[in-house]
Amino acid sequence: MLRKNKWTFVLVAFLLLCAAACTPNTAGTDDQPDSEPGSETPDPSAPSRDSIVIAVESDAVTMLANTDVNYVNDVQIRNIYDPLIERDEQGQFIPGLAEEWESIDELTWEFKLRDDVVFHNGEPFNAEAVKFNIDYILDESNQSFYLSRWTMVDEVEVVDDYTVRIKTSVPFPTLPLRIADDLLIMEPTHVQEVGNEEAARNPIGTGAYEFDQWQRDEYLILTANDQYWKGEPQIKQVTFRYISEFSARLSAFLSGDVHLFKNVPVDSVANIENDDQSKIEMIGSSRINYLALNNFYEGPLQDQRVRQAINYAVDVDELLEAVLNGYGTKMTGPLSQINADYTETSDYGYDPDRAIELIQEAGYEPEDLNLQIDTPSGRYPMDTHVAQAIASQLERIGISVNIQVNEWGNHLAKIRQRDMQDMFILGWGPAYDGQGTIENLFTENSPYSGFYDPEVEEQIYAALPIFDENERKQAFDDLQHLLVEQAAWVPLWQQGDLYAVDDQLTFIPRVDERFTVFEMSWD
């Protein structure tokens, strides 16, 4: 809990940590229960205190697993589905549905599975279920946004009921990372019998909570799986309420209608700390925030010199102090300081004169540039304020800037569909090693990439198969320096996550930002 000693907590947190679609975009959108908006939402003031209401910024795209790469999706469905490999609160691998795993050779991984797990419909969890879910990602007809991360997988082999082998076309040393961060286990028979669209409306997993109701753009209700293999959940009902505007989230929280939400703007911390029924929890997240300099869009930012000029013209130190009140750690490259592959990179620093020189070298005058920044509203701490402050900094050297504010789902869709213009605000995480960020944000076919260069991509794909830890680390060090030189982004900061929490709720924030309700309880 963060009360008055903000700076001490931030420093300690970061030092300890150092030692971001159904059959995409459509499934689950029809045939929802008929009701008045919010009429099915349970009363959070019920005396039993065995339920919880969590506010999130937007609706999930789908309840299907392994389909949409989207934080808002993930935090909800990870209460329905389980992974083979989990992470503890510090982000370290721990057994999940897989009890152990090993690399048999550079092209083969073997996983030993738990033999005491059943799905919500009573069907047994086994190796066939694992094979089905990986094959689901690899099947192009499912349009999984995870596919680009799994292209090195050749075959999934069922050895016996509780042993599965994954064979790859090239060495894939970080397959456990992909397993932990991407793969959730859906019940195969259900998906096969009802089809993807119905399975997106009525999901079945092995998780701590079972699907109950989903009213699009209003709420999702889950009920406890009392036969859960880890034990009976203490909280019996979970409601995720979709509240897009921060002011409405704050109002619902302070009135007791919501018990927990993330991304409290720094200018509202005191409102929560001064409420006797509330508290602020904070953790240094593995999420990074950046300004993408989009070279997929045909415009001046396809010129490296213009991208470098933008880096010189943006004063990140000023943004941190004036907009975020210090709640964040400055980045100079594409990885956060708690990333295992992090290396120190050069800081462009704030140099508006050099920015103007580079723009002129590229054949422009600053006044010639009329650029657009796209930003979500309320998805990241102070996101629209950050966009406005960056625009003001660029206007100091004569660049005209238009700010486009997007609803969160539309913001993601514009990135994936390559509809963004010059620049956009985005966060990414959790990412614990270099591949988790660099492959997913700097290759041509990755859905959230905003920068592509053939030579950079060639180096990325040369680095991925390296098993030797020292050689691999050097390859990712080189990539970080290259991306800074290319000015692929304006790196901003490693996010400090602020949560508003009911004072009676036991909730420990996680580095990976997940709302794992099984770990929560009421005092």
Coordinates of C-alpha atoms in Angstrom, one line a residue:
M1 CA 0.0 0.0 0.0
L2 CA 1.2 3.4 -0.9
R3 CA 0.3 6.2 1.5
K4 CA 2.7 9.1 2.0
N5 CA 6.1 7.7 1.3
K6 CA 5.6 7.6 -2.5
W7 CA 9.2 8.1 -3.5
T8 CA 10.6 5.4 -1.1
F9 CA 8.1 2.9 -2.3
V10 CA 8.8 3.5 -6.0
L11 CA 12.6 3.2 -5.5
V12 CA 12.4 0.0 -3.4
A13 CA 9.9 -1.5 -5.8
F14 CA 12.0 -0.9 -8.9
L15 CA 15.3 -2.0 -7.2
L16 CA 13.7 -5.3 -6.1
L17 CA 12.4 -5.9 -9.6
C18 CA 15.8 -5.3 -11.2
A19 CA 18.3 -8.0 -8.8
A20 CA 0.3 -5.1 -25.4
A21 CA -9.9 -11.4 -31.0
C22 CA -12.6 -14.2 -31.4
T23 CA -12.6 -15.3 -34.5
P24 CA -11.3 -11.8 -34.5
N25 CA -13.5 -8.8 -33.8
T26 CA -16.9 -10.6 -34.3
A27 CA -17.3 -13.7 -32.3
G28 CA -19.3 -13.2 -29.1
T29 CA -21.0 -10.0 -30.4
D30 CA -24.5 -11.4 -31.0
D31 CA -27.2 -13.2 -29.0
Q32 CA -26.3 -11.8 -25.7
P33 CA -28.8 -12.0 -22.7
D34 CA -31.7 -9.4 -23.0
S35 CA -31.6 -7.1 -20.0
E36 CA -31.4 -3.4 -19.1
P37 CA -27.8 -2.2 -19.0
G38 CA -26.3 -3.3 -15.7
S39 CA -29.5 -4.9 -14.4
E40 CA -27.8 -8.2 -13.9
T41 CA -24.8 -6.8 -12.1
P42 CA -24.7 -8.2 -8.5
D43 CA -25.1 -5.8 -5.6
P44 CA -21.5 -5.3 -4.3
S45 CA -22.8 -4.2 -0.9
A46 CA -24.3 -7.6 -0.2
P47 CA -23.4 -8.5 3.5
S48 CA -21.7 -11.8 2.6
R49 CA -18.8 -10.0 0.9
D50 CA -18.1 -13.1 -1.1
S51 CA -18.3 -11.2 -4.4
I52 CA -16.1 -8.6 -6.1
V53 CA -16.6 -6.0 -8.8
I54 CA -13.5 -5.0 -10.9
A55 CA -13.7 -2.1 -13.3
V56 CA -11.8 -2.3 -16.6
E57 CA -11.6 0.2 -19.4
S58 CA -13.4 -1.7 -22.1
D59 CA -15.1 -4.9 -23.1
A60 CA -13.2 -8.0 -24.0
V61 CA -13.1 -8.7 -27.8
T62 CA -13.7 -12.4 -27.2
M63 CA -13.9 -15.0 -24.6
L64 CA -11.9 -17.4 -26.8
A65 CA -8.4 -18.1 -25.6
N66 CA -5.4 -17.9 -27.9
T67 CA -7.0 -15.5 -30.2
D68 CA -6.7 -11.8 -29.4
V69 CA -3.4 -10.2 -28.1
N70 CA -5.0 -7.7 -25.8
Y71 CA -4.4 -6.9 -22.1
V72 CA -8.1 -6.2 -21.3
N73 CA -9.0 -9.6 -22.8
D74 CA -6.3 -11.4 -21.0
V75 CA -7.0 -10.2 -17.5
Q76 CA -10.5 -11.4 -17.7
I77 CA -10.1 -14.8 -19.4
R78 CA -7.2 -15.9 -17.3
N79 CA -9.7 -16.4 -14.6
I80 CA -11.6 -18.9 -16.8
Y81 CA -8.6 -20.7 -18.4
D82 CA -5.3 -21.9 -17.0
P83 CA -1.8 -21.9 -18.7
L84 CA 0.6 -24.8 -18.7
I85 CA 3.3 -22.6 -17.2
E86 CA 2.4 -19.8 -14.7
R87 CA 4.3 -16.9 -13.3
D88 CA 4.6 -16.0 -9.6
E89 CA 4.1 -12.4 -8.4
Q90 CA 7.7 -11.5 -9.4
G91 CA 7.3 -13.0 -12.9
Q92 CA 9.3 -16.2 -12.4
F93 CA 8.1 -19.4 -14.1
I94 CA 6.2 -21.9 -11.9
P95 CA 4.3 -25.1 -12.8
G96 CA 0.7 -24.7 -13.9
L97 CA -1.1 -27.4 -15.8
A98 CA 2.4 -28.6 -16.7
E99 CA 4.3 -30.0 -13.7
E100 CA 7.7 -30.0 -15.5
W101 CA 9.2 -29.3 -18.8
E102 CA 12.6 -29.8 -20.5
S103 CA 14.4 -29.3 -23.8
I104 CA 15.2 -32.8 -25.1
D105 CA 17.2 -31.3 -28.0
E106 CA 17.3 -28.0 -29.7
L107 CA 14.2 -28.8 -31.8
T108 CA 12.2 -30.7 -29.2
W109 CA 10.5 -29.7 -25.9
E110 CA 8.7 -32.1 -23.6
F111 CA 6.0 -31.3 -21.1
K112 CA 4.7 -33.5 -18.3
L113 CA 1.1 -32.6 -17.4
R114 CA -1.0 -32.8 -14.2
D115 CA -3.3 -35.8 -14.2
D116 CA -5.9 -34.5 -11.7
V117 CA -7.5 -31.6 -13.6
V118 CA -10.9 -31.5 -15.3
F119 CA -12.6 -28.8 -17.4
H120 CA -15.7 -27.0 -16.2
N121 CA -17.9 -29.4 -18.1
G122 CA -16.3 -32.5 -16.5
E123 CA -14.1 -33.5 -19.4
P124 CA -10.5 -34.5 -18.5
F125 CA -7.6 -32.2 -19.2
N126 CA -4.9 -34.1 -21.1
A127 CA -2.2 -34.0 -23.8
E128 CA -4.8 -33.9 -26.5
A129 CA -6.2 -30.7 -25.1
V130 CA -2.7 -29.1 -25.3
K131 CA -2.3 -30.3 -28.9
F132 CA -5.7 -28.9 -29.8
N133 CA -5.0 -25.4 -28.4
I134 CA -1.5 -25.1 -30.1
D135 CA -3.0 -26.4 -33.4
Y136 CA -5.7 -23.7 -32.9
I137 CA -3.1 -21.0 -32.9
L138 CA -1.3 -22.4 -36.0
D139 CA -4.5 -22.8 -38.0
E140 CA -4.6 -19.7 -40.2
S141 CA -8.4 -20.0 -40.5
N142 CA -8.8 -19.1 -36.8
Q143 CA -7.0 -15.7 -37.5
S144 CA -5.2 -15.8 -34.2
F145 CA -3.1 -12.8 -33.5
Y146 CA -0.7 -15.1 -31.7
L147 CA 0.2 -16.9 -34.9
S148 CA 3.3 -14.7 -35.7
R149 CA 4.8 -15.7 -32.3
W150 CA 4.4 -19.5 -33.0
T151 CA 5.6 -19.9 -36.6
M152 CA 8.7 -21.9 -35.5
V153 CA 6.4 -24.7 -34.1
D154 CA 6.2 -27.6 -36.6
E155 CA 4.3 -30.2 -34.8
V156 CA 2.7 -31.1 -31.5
E157 CA 3.0 -34.8 -30.6
V158 CA 0.9 -36.6 -28.0
V159 CA 3.3 -39.1 -26.3
D160 CA 0.7 -40.3 -23.8
D161 CA -2.3 -38.9 -21.9
Y162 CA -0.1 -36.6 -19.8
T163 CA 3.0 -36.1 -21.9
V164 CA 3.3 -33.8 -24.9
R165 CA 6.2 -32.9 -27.2
I166 CA 6.5 -29.8 -29.2
K167 CA 8.8 -30.0 -32.2
T168 CA 10.1 -26.8 -33.9
S169 CA 11.6 -26.0 -37.3
V170 CA 14.5 -24.1 -35.8
P171 CA 15.8 -23.9 -32.2
F172 CA 13.2 -22.2 -30.1
P173 CA 15.0 -21.6 -26.7
T174 CA 12.2 -19.3 -25.4
L175 CA 9.3 -21.6 -26.1
P176 CA 8.5 -21.7 -22.3
L177 CA 8.1 -18.0 -22.5
R178 CA 5.5 -18.3 -25.3
I179 CA 3.8 -21.1 -23.4
A180 CA 3.6 -19.0 -20.2
D181 CA 2.5 -15.7 -21.8
D182 CA 0.3 -16.9 -24.7
L183 CA -1.2 -20.3 -24.3
L184 CA -4.4 -20.9 -22.4
I185 CA -6.3 -24.2 -22.5
M186 CA -9.8 -24.4 -23.9
E187 CA -11.9 -27.5 -23.7
P188 CA -11.5 -29.1 -27.2
T189 CA -14.7 -31.1 -27.5
H190 CA -16.8 -28.0 -26.7
V191 CA -15.1 -25.8 -29.3
Q192 CA -15.3 -28.5 -31.9
E193 CA -19.0 -29.3 -31.3
V194 CA -20.3 -25.7 -31.0
G195 CA -17.8 -23.8 -33.2
N196 CA -15.6 -20.8 -32.5
E197 CA -18.4 -18.2 -32.4
E198 CA -20.5 -20.1 -29.8
A199 CA -17.4 -21.0 -27.8
A200 CA -16.6 -17.3 -27.7
R201 CA -20.0 -16.7 -26.0
N202 CA -19.8 -19.7 -23.7
P203 CA -16.2 -20.5 -22.8
I204 CA -15.1 -23.6 -21.0
G205 CA -11.7 -23.9 -19.3
T206 CA -10.1 -25.4 -16.2
G207 CA -9.7 -22.1 -14.3
A208 CA -10.8 -21.0 -10.9
Y209 CA -14.0 -19.3 -12.3
E210 CA -16.7 -20.5 -14.7
F211 CA -18.5 -18.4 -17.2
D212 CA -21.9 -17.1 -16.2
Q213 CA -23.1 -14.0 -18.1
W214 CA -21.6 -11.6 -20.6
Q215 CA -23.5 -8.4 -21.5
R216 CA -21.5 -6.7 -24.2
D217 CA -20.2 -3.3 -23.3
E218 CA -21.7 -3.7 -19.8
Y219 CA -20.2 -6.5 -17.7
L220 CA -18.9 -10.1 -17.5
I221 CA -20.0 -12.3 -14.5
L222 CA -18.0 -15.4 -13.5
T223 CA -18.8 -17.8 -10.7
A224 CA -16.4 -19.9 -8.5
N225 CA -15.3 -23.3 -9.7
D226 CA -15.5 -25.1 -6.4
Q227 CA -13.8 -28.2 -7.9
Y228 CA -10.8 -26.2 -8.9
W229 CA -7.6 -28.2 -8.8
K230 CA -5.8 -25.6 -6.6
G231 CA -8.7 -25.5 -4.1
E232 CA -12.0 -23.7 -3.6
P233 CA -11.9 -20.0 -4.4
Q234 CA -12.7 -17.7 -1.4
I235 CA -14.5 -15.2 -3.6
K236 CA -17.5 -16.8 -5.1
Q237 CA -18.6 -14.3 -7.8
V238 CA -16.6 -11.9 -10.0
T239 CA -18.0 -9.1 -12.1
F240 CA -15.9 -7.2 -14.5
R241 CA -17.7 -3.9 -15.3
Y242 CA -16.8 -2.0 -18.4
I243 CA -16.4 1.7 -17.6
S244 CA -14.5 3.6 -20.3
E245 CA -14.2 7.0 -18.6
F246 CA -11.9 7.4 -15.6
S247 CA -14.2 9.8 -13.8
A248 CA -17.0 7.3 -13.9
R249 CA -14.6 4.5 -12.7
L250 CA -13.5 6.7 -9.8
S251 CA -17.1 7.7 -8.9
A252 CA -18.2 4.0 -8.9
F253 CA -15.2 3.1 -6.8
L254 CA -15.7 5.8 -4.2
S255 CA -19.4 5.0 -3.9
G256 CA -18.6 1.3 -3.2
D257 CA -20.1 -0.1 -6.5
V258 CA -16.6 -1.1 -7.6
H259 CA -13.9 -2.6 -5.4
L260 CA -10.8 -2.5 -7.6
F261 CA -9.5 -0.8 -10.7
K262 CA -6.1 -0.1 -12.3
N263 CA -4.4 3.0 -13.8
V264 CA -5.3 5.7 -11.4
P265 CA -4.1 9.0 -12.8
V266 CA -1.5 10.6 -10.6
D267 CA -3.7 13.7 -10.1
S268 CA -6.4 11.5 -8.4
V269 CA -4.2 9.6 -6.0
A270 CA -5.1 11.9 -3.1
N271 CA -8.8 11.5 -3.7
I272 CA -8.5 7.8 -3.0
E273 CA -5.9 8.0 -0.2
N274 CA -8.2 10.5 1.7
D275 CA -11.2 8.1 1.5
D276 CA -11.4 6.0 4.7
Q277 CA -12.7 3.0 2.8
S278 CA -10.0 3.0 0.1
K279 CA -6.3 2.5 -0.4
I280 CA -3.7 2.8 -3.2
E281 CA -1.5 -0.1 -4.1
M282 CA 1.4 0.3 -6.4
I283 CA 4.0 -1.8 -8.2
G284 CA 6.7 -1.1 -10.7
S285 CA 5.3 -2.8 -13.7
S286 CA 7.1 -4.6 -16.5
R287 CA 4.9 -2.6 -18.9
I288 CA 6.7 0.0 -21.1
N289 CA 5.1 3.1 -22.6
Y290 CA 6.3 4.6 -25.9
L291 CA 5.5 6.9 -28.8
A292 CA 5.6 4.8 -31.9
L293 CA 7.1 6.6 -35.0
N294 CA 5.1 4.7 -37.6
N295 CA 7.1 4.0 -40.8
F296 CA 4.3 1.8 -42.2
Y297 CA 2.5 5.1 -42.9
E298 CA 3.7 6.9 -46.0
G299 CA 5.0 10.2 -44.6
P300 CA 8.0 12.1 -43.3
L301 CA 8.6 9.6 -40.5
Q302 CA 9.8 7.0 -43.0
D303 CA 13.0 9.1 -43.0
Q304 CA 15.3 8.1 -40.2
R305 CA 16.5 11.7 -39.7
V306 CA 13.0 12.9 -39.0
R307 CA 12.5 10.1 -36.5
Q308 CA 15.7 11.1 -34.8
A309 CA 14.6 14.7 -34.8
I310 CA 11.4 13.7 -33.0
N311 CA 13.5 12.0 -30.3
Y312 CA 15.6 15.1 -29.8
A313 CA 12.5 17.3 -29.7
V314 CA 10.6 15.3 -27.0
D315 CA 11.7 16.0 -23.4
V316 CA 10.9 12.8 -21.5
D317 CA 12.3 14.1 -18.2
E318 CA 9.8 17.1 -18.4
L319 CA 6.9 14.7 -19.2
L320 CA 7.7 12.5 -16.2
E321 CA 8.0 15.4 -13.9
A322 CA 5.1 17.6 -15.2
V323 CA 2.6 15.1 -16.3
L324 CA 3.3 11.9 -14.3
N325 CA 4.5 13.4 -11.1
G326 CA 7.5 11.0 -11.1
Y327 CA 5.4 7.8 -11.3
G328 CA 7.6 6.0 -13.9
T329 CA 11.2 5.2 -14.7
K330 CA 12.6 6.8 -17.8
M331 CA 13.6 4.5 -20.7
T332 CA 16.2 5.2 -23.4
G333 CA 15.7 2.1 -25.4
P334 CA 13.0 -0.5 -26.2
L335 CA 13.3 -2.6 -23.0
S336 CA 12.6 -1.9 -19.4
Q337 CA 15.2 -2.2 -16.7
I338 CA 13.6 -5.3 -15.3
N339 CA 13.8 -7.1 -18.6
A340 CA 16.3 -9.9 -18.6
D341 CA 17.9 -8.8 -21.8
Y342 CA 18.1 -5.1 -21.0
T343 CA 21.2 -3.2 -21.9
E344 CA 22.0 0.5 -21.3
T345 CA 21.5 2.5 -24.5
S346 CA 22.3 6.1 -25.4
D347 CA 19.8 8.8 -24.5
Y348 CA 19.0 11.2 -27.3
G349 CA 18.3 13.8 -24.6
Y350 CA 16.5 17.1 -25.2
D351 CA 18.1 19.0 -28.0
P352 CA 15.6 21.1 -30.1
D353 CA 18.4 22.7 -32.2
R354 CA 19.7 19.3 -33.3
A355 CA 16.1 18.3 -34.1
I356 CA 15.7 21.3 -36.4
E357 CA 19.0 20.5 -38.1
L358 CA 18.0 16.9 -38.8
I359 CA 14.6 18.0 -40.2
Q360 CA 16.4 20.4 -42.5
E361 CA 18.9 17.6 -43.6
A362 CA 15.9 15.5 -44.5
G363 CA 14.7 18.3 -46.9
Y364 CA 12.0 19.8 -44.7
E365 CA 11.5 22.8 -42.5
P366 CA 9.8 22.1 -39.2
E367 CA 6.8 24.3 -40.4
D368 CA 6.4 21.9 -43.3
L369 CA 5.5 19.0 -40.9
N370 CA 1.9 18.5 -40.0
L371 CA 1.8 15.3 -37.9
Q372 CA -0.8 13.3 -36.1
I373 CA -0.6 11.6 -32.7
D374 CA -3.2 8.9 -31.9
T375 CA -3.8 8.2 -28.2
P376 CA -6.3 6.1 -26.2
S377 CA -8.2 7.8 -23.4
G378 CA -7.9 6.3 -19.9
R379 CA -6.1 3.2 -21.0
Y380 CA -2.7 4.3 -19.6
P381 CA -2.0 6.8 -16.8
M382 CA -2.5 10.3 -18.1
D383 CA -2.4 9.0 -21.7
T384 CA -4.2 11.9 -23.4
H385 CA -2.3 14.4 -21.2
V386 CA 1.0 12.8 -22.3
A387 CA -0.1 13.1 -26.0
Q388 CA -1.0 16.8 -25.5
A389 CA 2.3 17.5 -23.8
I390 CA 4.3 15.8 -26.5
A391 CA 2.4 17.8 -29.1
S392 CA 3.3 21.1 -27.2
Q393 CA 7.0 20.1 -27.2
L394 CA 7.0 19.4 -30.9
E395 CA 5.1 22.7 -31.6
R396 CA 8.0 24.5 -29.8
I397 CA 10.2 23.8 -32.8
G398 CA 7.5 24.6 -35.4
I399 CA 5.9 21.2 -36.1
S400 CA 2.1 21.2 -36.3
V401 CA 0.5 18.4 -34.4
N402 CA -3.1 17.0 -34.5
I403 CA -4.2 14.8 -31.6
Q404 CA -6.6 12.0 -32.4
V405 CA -8.3 10.4 -29.3
N406 CA -9.5 6.9 -29.8
E407 CA -11.7 4.5 -27.8
W408 CA -9.3 1.7 -26.7
G409 CA -10.7 -1.1 -28.9
N410 CA -10.6 1.2 -31.9
H411 CA -7.1 2.3 -31.1
L412 CA -5.9 -1.3 -31.2
A413 CA -7.8 -2.1 -34.4
K414 CA -6.2 0.9 -36.1
I415 CA -2.7 -0.4 -35.2
R416 CA -3.5 -3.9 -36.3
Q417 CA -5.1 -2.8 -39.6
R418 CA -2.2 -0.4 -40.3
D419 CA -4.6 2.5 -40.3
M420 CA -2.5 4.7 -37.9
Q421 CA -0.8 7.8 -39.3
D422 CA 2.5 9.3 -38.1
M423 CA 2.6 8.5 -34.4
F424 CA 0.7 6.7 -31.7
I425 CA 0.8 6.2 -28.0
L426 CA 1.0 2.5 -26.8
G427 CA 2.1 0.5 -23.9
W428 CA 3.5 -3.0 -24.1
G429 CA 3.8 -5.7 -21.5
P430 CA 4.4 -7.7 -19.5
A431 CA 7.6 -8.6 -21.4
Y432 CA 10.3 -10.3 -19.4
D433 CA 12.9 -10.9 -22.1
G434 CA 14.0 -9.2 -25.3
Q435 CA 12.1 -11.4 -27.6
G436 CA 8.8 -10.7 -25.9
T437 CA 9.1 -7.0 -27.0
I438 CA 11.4 -6.9 -30.0
E439 CA 10.0 -9.7 -32.1
N440 CA 6.4 -8.5 -31.4
L441 CA 6.9 -4.8 -32.1
F442 CA 9.6 -4.5 -34.8
T443 CA 8.7 -7.2 -37.4
E444 CA 6.6 -6.7 -40.5
N445 CA 3.8 -9.2 -39.8
S446 CA 3.4 -8.7 -36.0
P447 CA 0.0 -7.2 -35.3
Y448 CA 1.1 -4.3 -33.1
S449 CA 4.3 -3.3 -34.9
G450 CA 4.7 0.3 -35.8
F451 CA 8.2 0.0 -37.3
Y452 CA 9.8 -2.2 -39.9
D453 CA 13.2 -2.4 -41.4
P454 CA 14.4 -5.5 -43.4
E455 CA 17.9 -5.4 -41.9
V456 CA 16.5 -5.1 -38.4
E457 CA 14.1 -7.9 -38.9
E458 CA 16.9 -10.1 -40.3
Q459 CA 18.9 -9.5 -37.1
I460 CA 15.9 -10.3 -35.0
Y461 CA 15.2 -13.7 -36.6
A462 CA 18.9 -14.5 -36.5
A463 CA 18.9 -13.9 -32.7
L464 CA 15.8 -15.9 -31.9
P465 CA 17.2 -19.5 -32.4
I466 CA 20.4 -18.8 -30.3
F467 CA 20.4 -21.3 -27.3
D468 CA 23.7 -20.1 -25.8
E469 CA 22.7 -17.5 -23.1
N470 CA 25.7 -15.2 -23.6
E471 CA 25.5 -15.2 -27.4
R472 CA 21.8 -14.6 -27.2
K473 CA 22.2 -11.7 -24.7
Q474 CA 24.8 -10.1 -27.0
A475 CA 22.5 -10.4 -30.0
F476 CA 19.7 -8.6 -28.1
D477 CA 22.1 -6.0 -26.8
D478 CA 23.1 -5.2 -30.4
L479 CA 19.4 -5.0 -31.5
Q480 CA 18.6 -2.5 -28.8
H481 CA 21.4 -0.2 -29.9
L482 CA 20.4 -0.6 -33.5
L483 CA 16.7 0.3 -32.8
V484 CA 17.8 3.4 -30.9
E485 CA 20.1 4.4 -33.8
Q486 CA 17.1 3.8 -36.2
A487 CA 14.9 5.9 -33.9
A488 CA 12.2 3.3 -34.2
W489 CA 10.3 4.9 -31.2
V490 CA 10.5 7.6 -28.7
P491 CA 10.9 5.4 -25.6
L492 CA 9.1 7.0 -22.7
W493 CA 9.0 5.1 -19.4
Q494 CA 8.5 1.9 -17.5
Q495 CA 5.1 2.3 -16.0
G496 CA 4.4 2.6 -12.3
D497 CA 1.0 0.9 -11.8
L498 CA -1.4 2.5 -9.4
Y499 CA -4.5 0.5 -8.3
A500 CA -7.5 1.8 -6.4
V501 CA -8.4 -0.9 -3.9
D502 CA -11.2 -1.3 -1.4
D503 CA -9.6 -1.1 2.1
Q504 CA -11.0 -4.5 3.1
L505 CA -9.8 -6.4 0.0
T506 CA -6.6 -8.3 0.2
F507 CA -5.0 -7.7 -3.2
I508 CA -1.3 -7.8 -4.0
P509 CA -0.5 -6.1 -7.4
R510 CA 1.6 -8.2 -9.8
V511 CA 4.4 -7.2 -12.1
D512 CA 2.4 -8.8 -15.0
E513 CA -0.7 -6.7 -14.1
R514 CA -3.1 -9.6 -13.9
F515 CA -6.3 -9.6 -11.8
T516 CA -6.0 -13.2 -10.5
V517 CA -9.1 -13.3 -8.4
F518 CA -8.2 -16.7 -6.9
E519 CA -5.4 -14.9 -5.0
M520 CA -7.7 -12.3 -3.6
S521 CA -9.8 -12.4 -0.4
W522 CA -11.9 -10.2 1.8
D523 CA -10.6 -9.3 5.3

